[in-house]
Amino acid sequence: MLALAARRATDWAMLVLGGLLFIMSTLAGVFDGLRDGGHLVGLELLAVTLPGMVALIFTLRHIRST
């Protein structure tokens, strides 16, 4: 819903909320990976952290371009 508003304030709100979700998902995945086996940490970093970082970078680039 925030993306449909297409305003600068909603872009920043999406960046902040997405960043919080990204950090919480990464920490939860690392914790679960360490609990279940060290090899799962690498999988979590590849499957969750990499796409999350790309999304945050593109959102920040979008905000800077407008």
Tab-separated table of C-alpha atoms in Angstrom:
chain	number	residue	atom	x	y	z
A	1	MET	CA	0.000	0.000	0.000
A	2	LEU	CA	2.870	2.368	0.695
A	3	ALA	CA	4.249	1.864	-2.792
A	4	LEU	CA	0.970	2.977	-4.330
A	5	ALA	CA	1.130	6.362	-2.582
A	6	ALA	CA	4.356	7.234	-4.464
A	7	ARG	CA	5.431	10.063	-2.179
A	8	ARG	CA	8.817	10.785	-0.670
A	9	ALA	CA	7.631	10.154	2.901
A	10	THR	CA	6.190	6.775	1.964
A	11	ASP	CA	9.423	5.872	0.169
A	12	TRP	CA	11.340	6.537	3.390
A	13	ALA	CA	8.762	4.577	5.380
A	14	MET	CA	9.237	1.616	3.026
A	15	LEU	CA	13.006	1.854	3.433
A	16	VAL	CA	12.798	1.907	7.231
A	17	LEU	CA	10.214	-0.878	7.494
A	18	GLY	CA	12.030	-2.992	4.917
A	19	GLY	CA	15.322	-2.453	6.720
A	20	LEU	CA	13.825	-3.565	10.018
A	21	LEU	CA	12.319	-6.670	8.427
A	22	PHE	CA	15.616	-7.399	6.711
A	23	ILE	CA	17.616	-7.125	9.947
A	24	MET	CA	15.141	-9.219	11.940
A	25	SER	CA	15.010	-11.925	9.253
A	26	THR	CA	18.786	-12.058	9.020
A	27	LEU	CA	19.251	-12.321	12.776
A	28	ALA	CA	16.539	-14.965	13.089
A	29	GLY	CA	18.049	-16.974	10.238
A	30	VAL	CA	21.545	-16.820	11.695
A	31	PHE	CA	20.248	-17.847	15.129
A	32	ASP	CA	18.288	-20.769	13.672
A	33	GLY	CA	21.225	-21.735	11.475
A	34	LEU	CA	23.591	-21.835	14.428
A	35	ARG	CA	21.086	-23.844	16.428
A	36	ASP	CA	20.377	-26.385	13.677
A	37	GLY	CA	23.824	-26.583	12.102
A	38	GLY	CA	26.513	-24.175	10.989
A	39	HIS	CA	26.076	-24.936	7.285
A	40	LEU	CA	22.587	-23.413	7.380
A	41	VAL	CA	24.020	-19.993	8.246
A	42	GLY	CA	25.630	-19.754	4.818
A	43	LEU	CA	22.400	-20.776	3.143
A	44	GLU	CA	20.504	-18.136	5.106
A	45	LEU	CA	22.999	-15.468	4.175
A	46	LEU	CA	22.657	-16.400	0.526
A	47	ALA	CA	18.862	-16.820	0.444
A	48	VAL	CA	17.734	-13.991	2.757
A	49	THR	CA	20.507	-11.467	3.226
A	50	LEU	CA	21.611	-11.104	-0.399
A	51	PRO	CA	18.134	-10.334	-1.821
A	52	GLY	CA	17.391	-8.095	1.163
A	53	MET	CA	20.520	-6.040	0.581
A	54	VAL	CA	19.722	-5.695	-3.115
A	55	ALA	CA	16.190	-4.504	-2.301
A	56	LEU	CA	17.468	-1.956	0.213
A	57	ILE	CA	20.073	-0.645	-2.233
A	58	PHE	CA	17.525	-0.241	-5.025
A	59	THR	CA	15.075	1.481	-2.685
A	60	LEU	CA	17.751	3.926	-1.552
A	61	ARG	CA	18.729	4.606	-5.187
A	62	HIS	CA	15.070	5.241	-6.008
A	63	ILE	CA	14.758	7.740	-3.156
A	64	ARG	CA	17.929	9.557	-4.225
A	65	SER	CA	16.796	9.802	-7.840
A	66	THR	CA	13.490	11.519	-7.008
